[in-house]
CSV table of C-alpha atoms in Angstrom, one decimal:
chain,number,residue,atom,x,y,z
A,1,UNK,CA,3.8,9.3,43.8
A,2,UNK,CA,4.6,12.8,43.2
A,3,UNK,CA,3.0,15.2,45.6
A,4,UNK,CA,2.5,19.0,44.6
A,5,UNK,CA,2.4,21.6,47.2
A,6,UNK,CA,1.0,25.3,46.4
A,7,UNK,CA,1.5,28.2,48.1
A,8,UNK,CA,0.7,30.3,49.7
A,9,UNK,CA,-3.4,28.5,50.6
A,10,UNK,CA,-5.0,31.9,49.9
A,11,UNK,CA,-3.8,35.3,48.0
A,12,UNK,CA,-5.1,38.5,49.2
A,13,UNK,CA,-4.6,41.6,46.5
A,14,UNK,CA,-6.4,44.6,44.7
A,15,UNK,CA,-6.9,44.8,41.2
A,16,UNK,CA,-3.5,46.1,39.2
A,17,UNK,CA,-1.5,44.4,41.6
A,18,UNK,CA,0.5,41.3,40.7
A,19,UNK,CA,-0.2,38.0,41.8
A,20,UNK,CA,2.6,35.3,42.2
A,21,UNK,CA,1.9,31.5,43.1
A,22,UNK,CA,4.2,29.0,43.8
A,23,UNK,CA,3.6,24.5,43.0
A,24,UNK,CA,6.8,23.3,44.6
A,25,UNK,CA,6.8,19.1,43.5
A,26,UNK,CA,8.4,16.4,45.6
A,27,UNK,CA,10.8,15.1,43.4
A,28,UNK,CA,11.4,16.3,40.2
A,29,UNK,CA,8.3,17.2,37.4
A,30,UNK,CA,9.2,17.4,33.8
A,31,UNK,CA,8.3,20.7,32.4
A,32,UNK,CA,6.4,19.3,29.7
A,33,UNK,CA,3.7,17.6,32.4
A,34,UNK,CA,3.0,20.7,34.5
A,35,UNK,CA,0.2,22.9,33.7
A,36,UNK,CA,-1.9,25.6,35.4
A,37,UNK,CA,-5.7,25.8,35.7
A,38,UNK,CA,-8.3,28.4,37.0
A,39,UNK,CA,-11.5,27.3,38.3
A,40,UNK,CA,-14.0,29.9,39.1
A,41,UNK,CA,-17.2,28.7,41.7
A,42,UNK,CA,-19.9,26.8,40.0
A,43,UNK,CA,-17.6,26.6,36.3
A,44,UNK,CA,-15.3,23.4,35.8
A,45,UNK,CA,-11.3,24.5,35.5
A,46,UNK,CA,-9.9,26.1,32.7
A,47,UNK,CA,-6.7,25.0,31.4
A,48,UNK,CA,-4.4,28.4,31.2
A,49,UNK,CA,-0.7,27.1,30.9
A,50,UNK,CA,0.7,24.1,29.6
A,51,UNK,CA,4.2,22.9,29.5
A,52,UNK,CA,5.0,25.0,32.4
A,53,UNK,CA,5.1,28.0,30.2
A,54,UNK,CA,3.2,28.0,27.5
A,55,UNK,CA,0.0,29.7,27.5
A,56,UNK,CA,-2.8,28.0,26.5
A,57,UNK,CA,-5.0,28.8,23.3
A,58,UNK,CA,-7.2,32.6,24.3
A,59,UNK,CA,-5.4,33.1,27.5
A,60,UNK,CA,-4.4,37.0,27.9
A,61,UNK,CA,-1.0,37.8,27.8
A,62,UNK,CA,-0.8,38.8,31.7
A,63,UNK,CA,-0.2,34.8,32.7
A,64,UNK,CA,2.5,33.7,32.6
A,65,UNK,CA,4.1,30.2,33.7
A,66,UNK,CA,7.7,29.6,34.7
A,67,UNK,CA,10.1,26.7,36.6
A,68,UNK,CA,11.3,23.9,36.5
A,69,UNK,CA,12.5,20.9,38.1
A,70,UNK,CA,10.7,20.8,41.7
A,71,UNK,CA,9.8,24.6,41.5
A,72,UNK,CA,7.0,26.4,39.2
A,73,UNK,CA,5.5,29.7,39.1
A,74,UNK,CA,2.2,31.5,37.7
A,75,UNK,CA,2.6,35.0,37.5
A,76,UNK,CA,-0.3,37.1,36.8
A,77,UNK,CA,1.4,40.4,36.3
A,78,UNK,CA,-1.4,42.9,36.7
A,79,UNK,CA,-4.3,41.4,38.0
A,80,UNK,CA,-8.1,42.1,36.6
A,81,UNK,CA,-11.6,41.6,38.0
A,82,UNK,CA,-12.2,38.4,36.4
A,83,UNK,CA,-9.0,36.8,37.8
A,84,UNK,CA,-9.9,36.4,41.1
A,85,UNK,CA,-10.6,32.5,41.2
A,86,UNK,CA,-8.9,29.2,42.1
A,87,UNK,CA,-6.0,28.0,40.8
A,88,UNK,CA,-4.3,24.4,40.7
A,89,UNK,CA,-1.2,23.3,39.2
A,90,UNK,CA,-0.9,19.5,38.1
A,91,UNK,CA,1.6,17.0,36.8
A,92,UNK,CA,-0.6,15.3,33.9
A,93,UNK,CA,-1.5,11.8,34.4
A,94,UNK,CA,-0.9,12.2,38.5
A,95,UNK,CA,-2.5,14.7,40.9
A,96,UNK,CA,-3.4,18.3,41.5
A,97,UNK,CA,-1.9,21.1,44.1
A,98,UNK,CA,-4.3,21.5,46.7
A,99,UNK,CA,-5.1,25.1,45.0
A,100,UNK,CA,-4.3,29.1,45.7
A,101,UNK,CA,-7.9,30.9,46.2
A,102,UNK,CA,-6.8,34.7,44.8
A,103,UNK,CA,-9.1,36.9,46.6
A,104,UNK,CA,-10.0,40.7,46.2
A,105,UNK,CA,-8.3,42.4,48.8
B,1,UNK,CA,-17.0,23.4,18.4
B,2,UNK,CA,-14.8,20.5,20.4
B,3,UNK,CA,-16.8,19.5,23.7
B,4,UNK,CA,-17.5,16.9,26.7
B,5,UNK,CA,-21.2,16.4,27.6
B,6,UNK,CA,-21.3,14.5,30.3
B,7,UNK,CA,-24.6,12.7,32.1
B,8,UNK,CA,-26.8,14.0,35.0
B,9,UNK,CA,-26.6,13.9,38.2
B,10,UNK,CA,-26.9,10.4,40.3
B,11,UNK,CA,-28.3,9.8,43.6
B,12,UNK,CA,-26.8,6.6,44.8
B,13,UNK,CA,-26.5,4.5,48.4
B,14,UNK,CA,-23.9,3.4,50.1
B,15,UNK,CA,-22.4,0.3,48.5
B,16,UNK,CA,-24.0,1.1,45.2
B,17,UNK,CA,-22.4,1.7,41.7
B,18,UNK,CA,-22.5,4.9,39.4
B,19,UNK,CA,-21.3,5.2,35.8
B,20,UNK,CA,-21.2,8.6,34.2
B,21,UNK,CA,-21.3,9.3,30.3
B,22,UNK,CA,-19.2,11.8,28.9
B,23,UNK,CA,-19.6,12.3,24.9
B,24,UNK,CA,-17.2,13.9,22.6
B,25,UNK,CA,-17.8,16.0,19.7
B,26,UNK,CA,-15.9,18.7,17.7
B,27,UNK,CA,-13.3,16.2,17.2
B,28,UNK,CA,-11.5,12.3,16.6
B,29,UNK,CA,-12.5,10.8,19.9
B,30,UNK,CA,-10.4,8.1,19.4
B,31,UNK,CA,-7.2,10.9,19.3
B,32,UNK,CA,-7.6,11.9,22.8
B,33,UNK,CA,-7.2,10.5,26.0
B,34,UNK,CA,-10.3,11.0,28.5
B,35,UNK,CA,-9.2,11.8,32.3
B,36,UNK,CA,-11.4,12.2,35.0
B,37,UNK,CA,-11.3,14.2,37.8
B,38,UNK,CA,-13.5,15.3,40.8
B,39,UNK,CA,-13.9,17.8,43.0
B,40,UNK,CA,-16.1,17.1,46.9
B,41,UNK,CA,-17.9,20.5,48.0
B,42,UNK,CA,-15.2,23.0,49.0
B,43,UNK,CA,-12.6,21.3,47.9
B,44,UNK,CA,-9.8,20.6,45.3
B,45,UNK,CA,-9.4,18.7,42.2
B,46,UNK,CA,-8.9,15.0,42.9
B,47,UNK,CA,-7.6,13.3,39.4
B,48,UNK,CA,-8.6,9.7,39.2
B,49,UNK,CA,-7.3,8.4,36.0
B,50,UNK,CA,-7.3,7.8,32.5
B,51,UNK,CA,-8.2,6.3,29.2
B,52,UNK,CA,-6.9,5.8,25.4
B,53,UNK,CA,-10.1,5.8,23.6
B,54,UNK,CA,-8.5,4.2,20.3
B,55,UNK,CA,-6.5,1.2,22.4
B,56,UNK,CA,-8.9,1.3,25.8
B,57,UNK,CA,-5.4,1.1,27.9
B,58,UNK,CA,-6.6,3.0,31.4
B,59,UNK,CA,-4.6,4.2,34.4
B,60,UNK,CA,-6.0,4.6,37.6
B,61,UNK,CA,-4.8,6.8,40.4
B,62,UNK,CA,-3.7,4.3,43.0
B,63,UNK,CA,-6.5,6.0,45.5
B,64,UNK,CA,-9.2,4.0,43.3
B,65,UNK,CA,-7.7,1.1,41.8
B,66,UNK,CA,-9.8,-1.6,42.5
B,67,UNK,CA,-13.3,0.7,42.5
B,68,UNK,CA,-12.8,2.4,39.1
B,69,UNK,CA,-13.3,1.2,35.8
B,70,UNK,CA,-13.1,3.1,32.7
B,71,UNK,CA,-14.8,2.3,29.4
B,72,UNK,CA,-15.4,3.4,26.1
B,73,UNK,CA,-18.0,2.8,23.0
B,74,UNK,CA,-16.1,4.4,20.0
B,75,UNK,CA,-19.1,4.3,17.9
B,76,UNK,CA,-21.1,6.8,19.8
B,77,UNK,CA,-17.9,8.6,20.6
B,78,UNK,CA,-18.6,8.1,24.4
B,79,UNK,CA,-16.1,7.4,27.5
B,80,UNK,CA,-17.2,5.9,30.7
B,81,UNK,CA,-16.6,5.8,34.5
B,82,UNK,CA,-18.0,3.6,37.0
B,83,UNK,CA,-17.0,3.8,40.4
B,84,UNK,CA,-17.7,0.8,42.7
B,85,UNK,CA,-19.0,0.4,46.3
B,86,UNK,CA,-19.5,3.9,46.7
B,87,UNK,CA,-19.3,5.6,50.3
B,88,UNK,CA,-20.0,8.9,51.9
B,89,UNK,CA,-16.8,10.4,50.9
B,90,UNK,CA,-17.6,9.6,47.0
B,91,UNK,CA,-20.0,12.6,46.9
B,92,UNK,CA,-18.6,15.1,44.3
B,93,UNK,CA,-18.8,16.7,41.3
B,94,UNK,CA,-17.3,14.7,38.6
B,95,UNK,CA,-15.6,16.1,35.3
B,96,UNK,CA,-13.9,14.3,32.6
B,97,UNK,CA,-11.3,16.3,30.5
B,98,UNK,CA,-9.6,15.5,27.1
B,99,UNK,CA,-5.4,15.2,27.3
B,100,UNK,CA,-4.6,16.9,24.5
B,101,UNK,CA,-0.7,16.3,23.6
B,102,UNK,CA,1.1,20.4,22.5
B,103,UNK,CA,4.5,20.6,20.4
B,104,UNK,CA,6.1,21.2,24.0
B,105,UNK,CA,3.4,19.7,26.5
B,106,UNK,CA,0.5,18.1,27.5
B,107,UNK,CA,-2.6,18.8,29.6
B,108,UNK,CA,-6.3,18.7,29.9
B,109,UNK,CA,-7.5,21.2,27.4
B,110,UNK,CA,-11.0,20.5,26.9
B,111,UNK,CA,-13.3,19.7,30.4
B,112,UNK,CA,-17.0,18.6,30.7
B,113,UNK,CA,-19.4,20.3,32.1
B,114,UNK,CA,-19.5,17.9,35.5
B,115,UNK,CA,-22.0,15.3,36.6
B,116,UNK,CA,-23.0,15.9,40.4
B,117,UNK,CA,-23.0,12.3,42.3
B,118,UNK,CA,-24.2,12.0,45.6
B,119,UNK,CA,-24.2,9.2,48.0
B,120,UNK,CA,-26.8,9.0,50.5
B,121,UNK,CA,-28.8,6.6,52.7
């Protein structure tokens, strides 16, 4: 079983600052299965990036999803209110990251 | 619009069984596969496993293979879960999601709104 690892646990930043998270897999992902979510408290997770790059239908042009192999990145490049939340990466059909809380600084 | 309604919440004991609902609309049910996935208080997403609607082929995460079982009825456009012998630990929120298949990936697109179980004596 594949494990995904994200880091780092929590993010600490200020609005207009950029926000880089890291899902480092055990053995190698295909790009096509790794996708990025947000979940914000009391709301289920909202799919943001699929195919480890591709962003996902409504989702502002500031995320952004890169890697491959064992490594993947979400880059939020400039970070607004509304983006501080949870987020998990996931190989579909297998398990989550343990998640990146980005917190207001 | 395309959506997952999922049942209420359950209140169960130890040793008990829960099955949760979770109805599709917007779109061909039979299309898409179901996932589930649940969350404990505080902490992170916990997939489970999945279903083909249109061929009822599952896969279960090997952490509940054995205690899981999931279903469909096509008709009503409705997937299933029922987890077995349920313990302490089983208390979460509970979410199915749709796998929708893109040109270049494939992920869980659509997500209920969650069905609360607890387990309590």
């Amino acid at each position: 079983e594949i494990v995904l690892t994200q880091s780092p646990g929590t993010l600490s930043l200020s609005p207009g600052e950029r926000a880089t998270l890291s899902c480092r897999a055990s053995q190698s992902v295909s790009s096509s299965y790794l996708a990025w979510y947000q979940q914000k408290p009391g709301q289920a997770p909202r799919l943001l990036i699929y195919g480890a790059s591709s962003r996902a239908t409504g989702i502002p042009d500031r995320f952004s999803g890169s890697g491959s192999g064992t490594d993947f990145t979400l880059t939020i490049s400039r970070l607004e209110p509304e983006d501080f939340a949870v987020y998990y990466c996931q190989q579909y059909g297998s398990s989550f990251g343990g998640g990146t809380k980005v917190e207001i600084k | 619009q395309v959506q997952l309604v999922q049942s209420g919440a359950e209140v169960k004991k130890p040793g008990a069984s829960v099955k949760v609902s979770c109805k599709a609309s917007g779109y061909t049910f039979t299309s898409y596969d179901i996932n589930w996935v649940r969350q404990a208080t505080g902490q992170g997403l916990e997939w489970m496993g999945w279903m083909n609607p249109n061929s009822g082929n599952t896969g279960y995460a090997q952490k509940f293979q054995g205690r899981v079982t999931m279903t469909r009825n096509t008709s009503i456009s409705t997937a299933y879960m029922e987890l077995s012998s349920l313990r302490s630990e089983d208390t979460a929120v509970y979410y199915c999601a749709r796998g929708r298949r893109f040109l270049n990936g494939v992920s869980l697109d659509v997500w209920g709104q969650g069905t609360t179980v607890t387990v309590s004596s």
